[in-house]
Coordinates of N, CA and C in Angstrom, one line a residue:
X1028 N 94.4 55.8 54.7 CA 94.6 56.8 55.9 C 95.6 56.3 56.7
X1029 N 96.6 57.2 57.1 CA 97.7 56.7 57.9 C 97.1 56.4 59.4
X1030 N 97.9 55.5 60.0 CA 97.5 55.0 61.4 C 97.7 56.2 62.2
X1031 N 96.8 56.3 63.2 CA 96.8 57.3 64.1 C 97.9 57.0 65.2
X1032 N 98.6 58.0 65.7 CA 99.7 57.6 66.7 C 99.0 57.1 68.0
X1033 N 99.8 56.2 68.7 CA 99.3 55.8 69.9 C 99.4 56.9 71.0
X1034 N 98.3 57.2 71.7 CA 98.2 58.3 72.6 C 99.1 58.1 73.8
X1035 N 99.3 56.8 74.1 CA 100.0 56.4 75.4 C 101.4 55.9 74.9
X1036 N 102.4 56.7 75.1 CA 103.7 56.4 74.6 C 104.4 55.2 75.3
X1037 N 103.9 54.7 76.4 CA 104.5 53.7 77.1 C 104.4 52.4 76.2
X1038 N 105.4 51.5 76.4 CA 105.4 50.1 75.7 C 104.3 49.4 76.2
X1039 N 103.6 48.6 75.3 CA 102.4 47.7 75.8 C 102.9 47.0 77.1
X1040 N 104.0 46.4 77.3 CA 104.1 45.6 78.5 C 104.2 46.5 79.7
X1041 N 104.8 47.8 79.5 CA 104.7 48.7 80.7 C 103.3 49.1 81.0
X1042 N 102.4 49.3 80.0 CA 101.1 49.7 80.2 C 100.4 48.6 81.0
X1043 N 100.7 47.4 80.6 CA 100.0 46.2 81.3 C 100.4 46.1 82.8
X1044 N 101.7 46.3 83.0 CA 102.2 46.3 84.3 C 101.6 47.5 85.2
X1045 N 101.4 48.7 84.6 CA 100.9 49.8 85.3 C 99.4 49.5 85.6
X1046 N 98.8 48.8 84.6 CA 97.3 48.6 85.0 C 97.2 47.4 86.0
X1047 N 98.1 46.5 86.0 CA 98.1 45.6 87.0 C 98.4 46.1 88.5
X1048 N 99.4 47.0 88.6 CA 99.7 47.6 89.8 C 98.5 48.5 90.2
X1049 N 97.9 49.1 89.3 CA 96.7 50.0 89.8 C 95.7 49.1 90.3
X1050 N 95.4 48.0 89.6 CA 94.3 47.0 90.2 C 94.7 46.5 91.5
X1051 N 96.0 46.1 91.7 CA 96.4 45.6 93.0 C 96.2 46.7 94.1
X1052 N 96.6 47.9 93.8 CA 96.5 49.0 94.7 C 95.0 49.3 95.2
X1053 N 94.1 49.3 94.1 CA 92.8 49.4 94.4 C 92.1 48.4 95.2
X1054 N 92.5 47.2 95.0 CA 92.0 46.0 95.9 C 92.5 46.3 97.4
X1055 N 93.9 46.6 97.5 CA 94.2 46.7 98.8 C 93.6 48.0 99.5
X1056 N 93.4 49.1 98.8 CA 92.7 50.2 99.4 C 91.4 49.9 99.8
X1057 N 90.6 49.2 99.1 CA 89.3 48.7 99.4 C 89.2 47.8 100.5
X1058 N 90.3 46.8 100.5 CA 90.4 45.9 101.6 C 90.6 46.5 102.9
X1059 N 91.5 47.5 102.9 CA 91.8 48.1 104.2 C 90.5 48.7 104.7
X1060 N 89.6 49.3 103.8 CA 88.4 50.0 104.4 C 87.3 48.9 104.8
X1061 N 87.1 47.9 104.0 CA 86.1 47.0 104.3 C 86.5 46.0 105.4
X1062 N 87.8 45.5 105.5 CA 88.2 44.7 106.6 C 88.2 45.5 107.9
X1063 N 88.5 46.7 107.9 CA 88.6 47.4 109.2 C 87.1 47.7 109.6
X1064 N 86.2 47.9 108.6 CA 84.8 48.2 109.1 C 84.0 47.0 109.5
X1065 N 84.2 45.9 108.8 CA 83.3 44.8 108.9 C 84.1 43.5 109.5
X1066 N 85.3 43.4 109.5 CA 86.0 42.3 109.9 C 86.3 41.4 108.7
X1067 N 87.2 40.5 108.9 CA 87.7 39.6 107.7 C 86.4 38.7 107.2
X1068 N 85.9 38.0 108.2 CA 84.9 37.0 107.9 C 83.6 37.6 107.2
X1069 N 83.2 38.8 107.5 CA 82.1 39.4 107.0 C 82.2 40.0 105.6
X1070 N 83.4 40.2 105.1 CA 83.7 40.8 103.8 C 83.7 39.6 102.7
X1071 N 82.8 39.8 101.6 CA 82.8 38.8 100.7 C 83.7 39.3 99.4
X1072 N 84.1 38.3 98.7 CA 84.9 38.7 97.6 C 84.0 39.5 96.6
X1073 N 82.8 39.4 96.5 CA 81.9 40.1 95.6 C 81.8 41.6 96.2
X1074 N 81.9 41.7 97.4 CA 82.0 43.2 98.0 C 83.2 43.8 97.6
X1075 N 84.4 43.0 97.7 CA 85.7 43.6 97.4 C 85.7 44.1 96.0
X1076 N 85.4 43.2 94.9 CA 85.5 43.5 93.6 C 84.5 44.6 93.2
X1077 N 83.4 44.7 93.8 CA 82.4 45.7 93.4 C 82.9 47.1 94.0
X1078 N 83.5 47.1 95.1 CA 83.9 48.3 95.6 C 85.1 48.9 95.0
X1079 N 86.1 47.8 94.5 CA 87.3 48.3 93.8 C 87.0 48.5 92.3
X1080 N 85.8 48.2 91.7 CA 85.6 48.4 90.4 C 86.4 47.5 89.4
X1081 N 86.6 46.2 89.9 CA 87.4 45.2 89.0 C 86.6 44.0 89.1
X1082 N 86.9 43.1 88.2 CA 86.3 41.8 88.0 C 86.8 40.8 89.0
X1083 N 86.0 39.8 89.2 CA 86.5 38.6 90.0 C 87.9 38.1 89.6
X1084 N 88.0 37.9 88.2 CA 89.1 37.4 87.6 C 90.4 38.3 87.9
X1085 N 90.2 39.7 88.0 CA 91.3 40.5 88.3 C 91.7 40.3 89.6
X1086 N 90.8 40.1 90.7 CA 91.2 39.9 92.0 C 92.0 38.6 92.1
X1087 N 91.6 37.6 91.4 CA 92.3 36.2 91.5 C 93.6 36.3 90.6
X1088 N 93.8 37.1 89.8 CA 95.0 37.3 89.1 C 96.1 38.1 90.0
X1089 N 95.6 38.9 90.9 CA 96.5 39.5 91.8 C 96.8 38.8 93.1
X1090 N 95.7 38.1 93.7 CA 95.9 37.4 94.8 C 95.2 35.9 94.7
X1091 N 95.8 35.0 95.3 CA 95.3 33.6 95.2 C 93.9 33.6 95.8
X1092 N 93.6 34.2 96.9 CA 92.4 34.1 97.6 C 92.2 35.5 98.4
X1093 N 91.0 35.5 99.1 CA 90.8 36.7 100.0 C 91.8 36.7 101.1
X1094 N 92.3 35.6 101.6 CA 93.3 35.6 102.6 C 94.6 36.3 102.2
X1095 N 94.9 36.0 100.9 CA 96.2 36.6 100.5 C 96.0 38.2 100.3
X1096 N 94.9 38.5 99.9 CA 94.7 40.0 99.9 C 94.6 40.6 101.3
X1097 N 94.1 39.8 102.2 CA 94.1 40.3 103.6 C 95.6 40.4 104.1
X1098 N 96.4 39.6 103.7 CA 97.8 39.5 104.1 C 98.6 40.8 103.5
X1099 N 98.2 41.1 102.3 CA 98.7 42.3 101.7 C 98.1 43.6 102.3
X1100 N 96.9 43.6 102.8 CA 96.4 44.7 103.6 C 97.1 44.9 105.0
X1101 N 97.3 43.7 105.7 CA 98.1 43.8 106.9 C 99.5 44.4 106.8
X1102 N 100.1 44.1 105.7 CA 101.5 44.6 105.5 C 101.2 46.0 105.1
X1103 N 100.3 46.5 104.5 CA 100.2 47.8 104.0 C 100.0 48.7 105.2
X1104 N 99.1 48.2 106.1 CA 98.9 48.9 107.3 C 100.1 48.9 108.2
X1105 N 100.8 47.9 108.4 CA 102.0 47.8 109.1 C 103.0 48.9 108.7
X1106 N 103.2 48.9 107.2 CA 104.2 49.8 106.6 C 103.8 51.2 107.0
X1107 N 102.4 51.6 107.0 CA 102.0 53.0 107.3 C 102.2 53.3 108.9
X1108 N 102.0 52.3 109.6 CA 102.3 52.5 111.1 C 103.7 52.8 111.3
X1109 N 104.5 52.0 110.7 CA 106.0 52.2 110.8 C 106.5 53.5 110.5
X1110 N 106.0 54.0 109.3 CA 106.3 55.2 108.7 C 105.8 56.4 109.7
X1111 N 104.6 56.3 110.2 CA 104.1 57.3 111.0 C 104.9 57.5 112.3
X1112 N 105.3 56.3 112.9 CA 106.1 56.3 114.1 C 107.5 56.9 113.8
X1113 N 108.0 56.4 112.7 CA 109.4 57.1 112.4 C 109.4 58.6 112.2
X1114 N 108.3 59.0 111.5 CA 108.1 60.5 111.3 C 107.9 61.2 112.6
X1115 N 107.2 60.7 113.5 CA 106.9 61.4 114.8 C 108.1 61.5 115.6
X1116 N 108.9 60.4 115.5 CA 110.1 60.3 116.4 C 111.2 61.4 115.7
X1117 N 111.2 61.4 114.4 CA 112.1 62.2 113.6 C 111.8 63.7 113.9
X1118 N 110.5 63.9 113.9 CA 110.1 65.3 114.0 C 110.4 66.0 115.4
X1119 N 110.4 65.0 116.4 CA 110.7 65.5 117.8 C 112.3 66.0 117.9
X1120 N 113.1 65.6 116.8 CA 114.4 66.2 116.8 C 115.3 65.8 118.0
X1121 N 114.9 64.8 118.9 CA 115.9 64.4 119.9 C 117.0 63.4 119.4
X1122 N 118.0 63.3 120.3 CA 119.1 62.6 119.9 C 119.3 61.4 120.9
X1123 N 118.5 61.3 121.9 CA 118.5 60.2 123.0 C 117.8 59.0 122.6
X1124 N 118.4 57.8 122.3 CA 117.7 56.7 121.8 C 116.6 56.2 122.8
X1125 N 116.8 56.4 124.0 CA 115.9 55.9 125.0 C 114.6 56.8 124.9
X1126 N 114.6 58.2 124.8 CA 113.7 59.0 124.6 C 112.8 58.7 123.2
X1127 N 113.7 58.3 122.2 CA 113.2 57.9 121.0 C 112.2 56.7 121.1
X1128 N 112.6 55.7 121.9 CA 111.8 54.6 122.2 C 110.5 54.9 122.9
X1129 N 110.6 55.8 123.8 CA 109.5 56.4 124.6 C 108.3 57.0 123.6
X1130 N 109.0 57.9 122.8 CA 108.1 58.5 121.8 C 107.4 57.6 120.8
X1131 N 108.3 56.5 120.4 CA 107.7 55.5 119.4 C 106.7 54.7 120.3
X1132 N 106.7 54.4 121.5 CA 105.7 53.5 122.2 C 104.5 54.5 122.4
X1133 N 104.6 55.7 122.7 CA 103.5 56.7 122.8 C 102.7 56.7 121.6
X1134 N 103.4 56.9 120.4 CA 102.8 56.9 119.1 C 102.0 55.7 118.9
X1135 N 102.6 54.5 119.0 CA 101.9 53.2 118.8 C 100.7 53.2 119.7
X1136 N 100.8 53.4 120.9 CA 99.6 53.4 121.8 C 98.5 54.2 121.4
X1137 N 98.7 55.3 120.8 CA 97.7 56.2 120.1 C 97.2 55.5 118.9
X1138 N 98.0 55.1 118.0 CA 97.6 54.5 116.8 C 96.7 53.2 116.9
X1139 N 97.0 52.5 117.9 CA 96.6 51.0 118.0 C 95.0 51.0 118.1
X1140 N 94.4 52.1 118.4 CA 92.9 52.0 118.5 C 92.2 52.3 117.3
X1141 N 93.0 52.8 116.2 CA 92.4 53.0 115.0 C 91.9 51.7 114.3
X1142 N 90.8 51.8 113.6 CA 90.1 50.6 113.2 C 91.0 49.7 112.3
X1143 N 91.8 50.3 111.5 CA 92.7 49.5 110.7 C 93.6 48.7 111.4
X1144 N 94.2 49.3 112.4 CA 95.2 48.5 113.3 C 94.4 47.7 114.4
X1145 N 93.5 48.2 114.9 CA 92.8 47.3 115.9 C 92.2 46.1 115.3
X1146 N 91.5 46.3 114.4 CA 90.6 45.2 113.9 C 91.4 44.3 112.8
X1147 N 92.1 44.9 112.0 CA 92.8 44.2 111.0 C 94.1 43.6 111.5
X1148 N 94.9 44.5 112.1 CA 96.2 43.8 112.5 C 96.2 43.2 113.8
X1149 N 95.5 43.6 114.8 CA 95.6 43.1 116.2 C 94.6 41.8 116.4
X1150 N 93.4 42.2 115.9 CA 92.4 41.0 116.2 C 92.2 40.0 115.1
X1151 N 92.1 40.4 114.0 CA 91.9 39.4 112.8 C 93.2 38.9 112.4
X1152 N 94.2 39.8 112.4 CA 95.5 39.2 111.8 C 96.0 37.9 112.3
X1153 N 96.2 37.6 113.4 CA 96.7 36.4 114.0 C 95.8 35.2 113.6
X1154 N 94.5 35.4 113.8 CA 93.5 34.3 113.6 C 93.4 34.0 112.1
X1155 N 93.5 35.0 111.1 CA 93.3 34.7 109.8 C 94.5 34.2 109.1
X1156 N 95.7 34.7 109.4 CA 97.0 34.3 108.8 C 97.7 33.3 109.6
X1157 N 97.4 33.1 110.9 CA 98.3 32.2 111.6 C 99.3 33.1 112.2
X1158 N 99.8 32.6 113.5 CA 100.6 33.5 114.2 C 102.0 33.8 113.5
X1159 N 102.6 32.7 112.9 CA 103.8 32.9 112.3 C 103.9 33.9 111.1
X1160 N 102.9 33.8 110.2 CA 102.9 34.7 109.1 C 102.5 36.2 109.7
X1161 N 101.6 36.3 110.5 CA 101.3 37.4 111.1 C 102.5 38.2 111.6
X1162 N 103.2 37.5 112.5 CA 104.3 38.0 113.2 C 105.4 38.4 112.2
X1163 N 105.6 37.6 111.1 CA 106.6 37.8 110.1 C 106.2 39.3 109.4
X1164 N 105.0 39.5 109.1 CA 104.5 40.6 108.5 C 104.7 41.9 109.3
X1165 N 104.5 41.8 110.6 CA 104.5 42.9 111.5 C 105.9 43.2 111.6
X1166 N 106.8 42.3 111.8 CA 108.2 42.4 112.0 C 109.0 43.0 110.8
X1167 N 108.4 42.9 109.7 CA 109.1 43.1 108.4 C 109.3 44.8 108.4
X1168 N 108.5 45.5 109.2 CA 108.5 46.9 109.2 C 109.0 47.4 110.5
X1169 N 108.2 47.1 111.5 CA 108.4 47.8 112.8 C 109.7 47.3 113.6
X1170 N 109.9 45.9 113.3 CA 111.0 45.3 114.2 C 112.3 46.0 113.8
X1171 N 112.6 46.2 112.6 CA 113.8 46.8 112.3 C 114.1 48.3 113.0
X1172 N 112.9 49.0 113.1 CA 113.1 50.3 113.7 C 113.4 50.0 115.2
X1173 N 112.8 49.2 115.8 CA 113.1 48.9 117.2 C 114.6 48.5 117.5
X1174 N 114.9 47.5 116.7 CA 116.3 46.9 116.8 C 117.3 48.0 116.6
X1175 N 117.1 48.9 115.6 CA 118.2 49.9 115.2 C 118.2 50.9 116.4
X1176 N 117.1 51.3 117.0 CA 117.1 52.3 118.1 C 117.8 51.7 119.2
X1177 N 117.5 50.3 119.6 CA 118.1 49.7 120.7 C 119.6 49.7 120.5
X1178 N 120.0 49.3 119.3 CA 121.5 49.2 118.8 C 122.2 50.6 119.1
X1179 N 121.4 51.6 118.8 CA 122.0 53.0 118.9 C 122.1 53.4 120.5
X1180 N 121.0 52.9 121.2 CA 121.1 53.1 122.6 C 122.4 52.5 123.3
X1181 N 122.6 51.2 122.8 CA 123.7 50.5 123.4 C 125.1 51.1 123.0
X1182 N 125.1 51.5 121.8 CA 126.4 52.3 121.2 C 126.6 53.6 122.0
X1183 N 125.6 54.3 122.3 CA 125.7 55.5 123.1 C 125.9 55.3 124.6
X1184 N 125.8 54.1 125.0 CA 125.9 53.8 126.5 C 124.7 54.0 127.3
X1185 N 123.6 54.3 126.6 CA 122.4 54.6 127.5 C 121.6 53.3 127.7
X1186 N 121.9 52.2 127.1 CA 121.3 50.9 127.3 C 122.5 49.9 127.5
X1187 N 122.3 48.9 128.5 CA 123.4 48.1 128.9 C 123.6 47.1 127.5
X1188 N 124.8 46.8 127.2 CA 125.1 46.0 126.0 C 124.6 44.6 126.3
X1189 N 123.8 44.1 125.3 CA 123.3 42.7 125.4 C 122.8 42.4 124.0
X1190 N 122.3 41.1 123.8 CA 121.9 40.9 122.4 C 120.8 41.7 122.0
X1191 N 120.8 42.3 120.8 CA 119.7 43.1 120.4 C 118.5 42.5 120.0
X1192 N 118.6 41.4 119.2 CA 117.4 40.7 118.8 C 116.5 40.3 119.8
X1193 N 116.9 39.5 120.8 CA 115.9 39.1 121.9 C 115.3 40.2 122.5
X1194 N 116.0 41.4 122.8 CA 115.4 42.5 123.6 C 114.5 43.2 122.7
X1195 N 114.6 43.3 121.5 CA 113.7 43.8 120.4 C 112.4 43.1 120.5
X1196 N 112.5 41.8 120.4 CA 111.3 40.9 120.4 C 110.6 41.1 121.8
X1197 N 111.3 41.3 122.9 CA 110.6 41.5 124.2 C 109.9 42.7 124.2
X1198 N 110.4 43.8 123.7 CA 109.8 45.1 123.7 C 108.5 45.1 122.7
X1199 N 108.8 44.5 121.6 CA 107.5 44.4 120.6 C 106.5 43.5 121.2
X1200 N 106.7 42.5 121.9 CA 105.8 41.6 122.5 C 105.0 42.4 123.6
X1201 N 105.7 43.2 124.4 CA 105.1 44.1 125.4 C 104.2 45.0 124.8
X1202 N 104.7 45.7 123.8 CA 104.0 46.7 123.1 C 102.7 46.3 122.4
X1203 N 102.8 45.1 121.8 CA 101.6 44.4 121.2 C 100.5 44.1 122.2
X1204 N 101.0 43.6 123.4 CA 100.1 43.2 124.5 C 99.4 44.6 125.0
X1205 N 100.2 45.6 125.2 CA 99.7 46.8 125.6 C 98.6 47.4 124.6
X1206 N 98.9 47.3 123.3 CA 97.9 47.6 122.4 C 96.6 46.9 122.4
X1207 N 96.7 45.5 122.6 CA 95.5 44.8 122.6 C 94.7 45.2 123.9
X1208 N 95.4 45.4 125.0 CA 94.7 45.8 126.3 C 94.0 47.1 126.1
X1209 N 94.6 48.0 125.3 CA 93.8 49.4 125.2 C 92.7 49.2 124.2
X1210 N 93.0 48.4 123.2 CA 92.1 48.2 122.0 C 90.7 47.5 122.6
X1211 N 90.8 46.6 123.6 CA 89.7 45.9 124.0 C 89.1 46.6 125.4
X1212 N 89.8 47.7 125.8 CA 89.3 48.3 127.1 C 88.0 49.0 127.0
X1213 N 87.1 49.1 128.0 CA 86.0 49.8 127.9 C 86.3 51.3 128.1
X1214 N 87.4 51.6 128.7 CA 87.8 53.1 128.8 C 89.4 53.1 128.2
X1215 N 89.4 53.3 126.8 CA 90.6 53.3 126.2 C 91.6 54.4 126.7
X1216 N 91.2 55.4 127.0 CA 92.0 56.6 127.5 C 92.6 56.3 128.7
X1217 N 91.9 55.6 129.7 CA 92.5 55.3 131.0 C 93.4 54.1 130.6
X1218 N 93.1 53.2 129.8 CA 93.9 52.1 129.6 C 95.2 52.5 128.9
X1219 N 95.2 53.5 128.0 CA 96.4 54.0 127.3 C 97.4 54.6 128.4
X1220 N 96.7 55.5 129.3 CA 97.5 56.0 130.4 C 98.2 55.0 131.3
X1221 N 97.6 53.9 131.6 CA 98.1 52.8 132.4 C 99.4 52.1 131.7
X1222 N 99.1 51.8 130.3 CA 100.1 51.2 129.6 C 101.3 52.0 129.3
X1223 N 101.0 53.4 129.0 CA 102.0 54.1 128.9 C 103.1 54.3 130.0
X1224 N 102.4 54.3 131.3 CA 103.2 54.4 132.5 C 104.0 52.9 132.6
X1225 N 103.3 51.9 132.3 CA 104.0 50.5 132.4 C 105.2 50.5 131.5
X1226 N 105.1 50.9 130.2 CA 106.1 50.9 129.3 C 107.3 51.8 129.6
X1227 N 106.9 52.9 130.2 CA 107.9 53.9 130.7 C 108.8 53.2 131.9
X1228 N 108.2 52.5 132.7 CA 108.8 51.8 133.7 C 109.8 50.7 133.1
X1229 N 109.2 50.0 132.1 CA 110.1 49.0 131.5 C 111.2 49.6 131.0
X1230 N 111.1 50.7 130.1 CA 112.3 51.4 129.6 C 113.2 51.9 130.5
X1231 N 112.6 52.4 131.8 CA 113.5 52.9 132.8 C 114.4 51.8 133.4
X1232 N 114.0 50.5 133.3 CA 114.8 49.4 133.7 C 115.9 49.1 132.8
X1233 N 115.7 49.5 131.5 CA 116.9 49.2 130.5 C 117.9 50.2 130.5
X1234 N 117.5 51.3 131.1 CA 118.3 52.6 130.9 C 119.5 52.6 131.9
X1235 N 120.6 52.9 131.3 CA 121.8 53.3 132.0 C 121.9 54.6 132.6
X1236 N 122.1 55.0 133.7 CA 122.1 56.4 134.3 C 123.5 56.9 134.2

């Protein structure tokens, strides 16, 4: 009897790579949900693999340990945050870099209260990963956006010429502190209004009239 044709035309190595990528994606998706809902310390590896429908061996094939999975989750959340902020600024259709910064700040201050951002990135992120790794993961996506808009503002004469990197760090630090203030507030809506006004004043101080 002739051998039946392989129903999957992909080469075996490609099929394995695709399965590996699917397993990794499933673990990150589950990690985002469980870490946001319960916090890093309360989530067990047993819960992660059960929710993802994979074996413990599959988890450790993808990630050294639970902390490595958590780092991947933080990066995935940060990438989504950066994409959402960029999309919102782009949809506004403005051309003024300072107004783009205002829009980005407002978008961030709305997003920061979401469980994935609040619990995973802002609260657990620095303590689980250590400040240096946490900051590097956060800057990998958002920092470039802030730096580029600041540079555009300087090129357009809307922001006084100065070293872009330090200013981007300053604005990101202020934005992160504002987000923590809102996320921990008893009245997040009032806290967001307060911090939006404070960041507006900060941006006003950078703007050349």
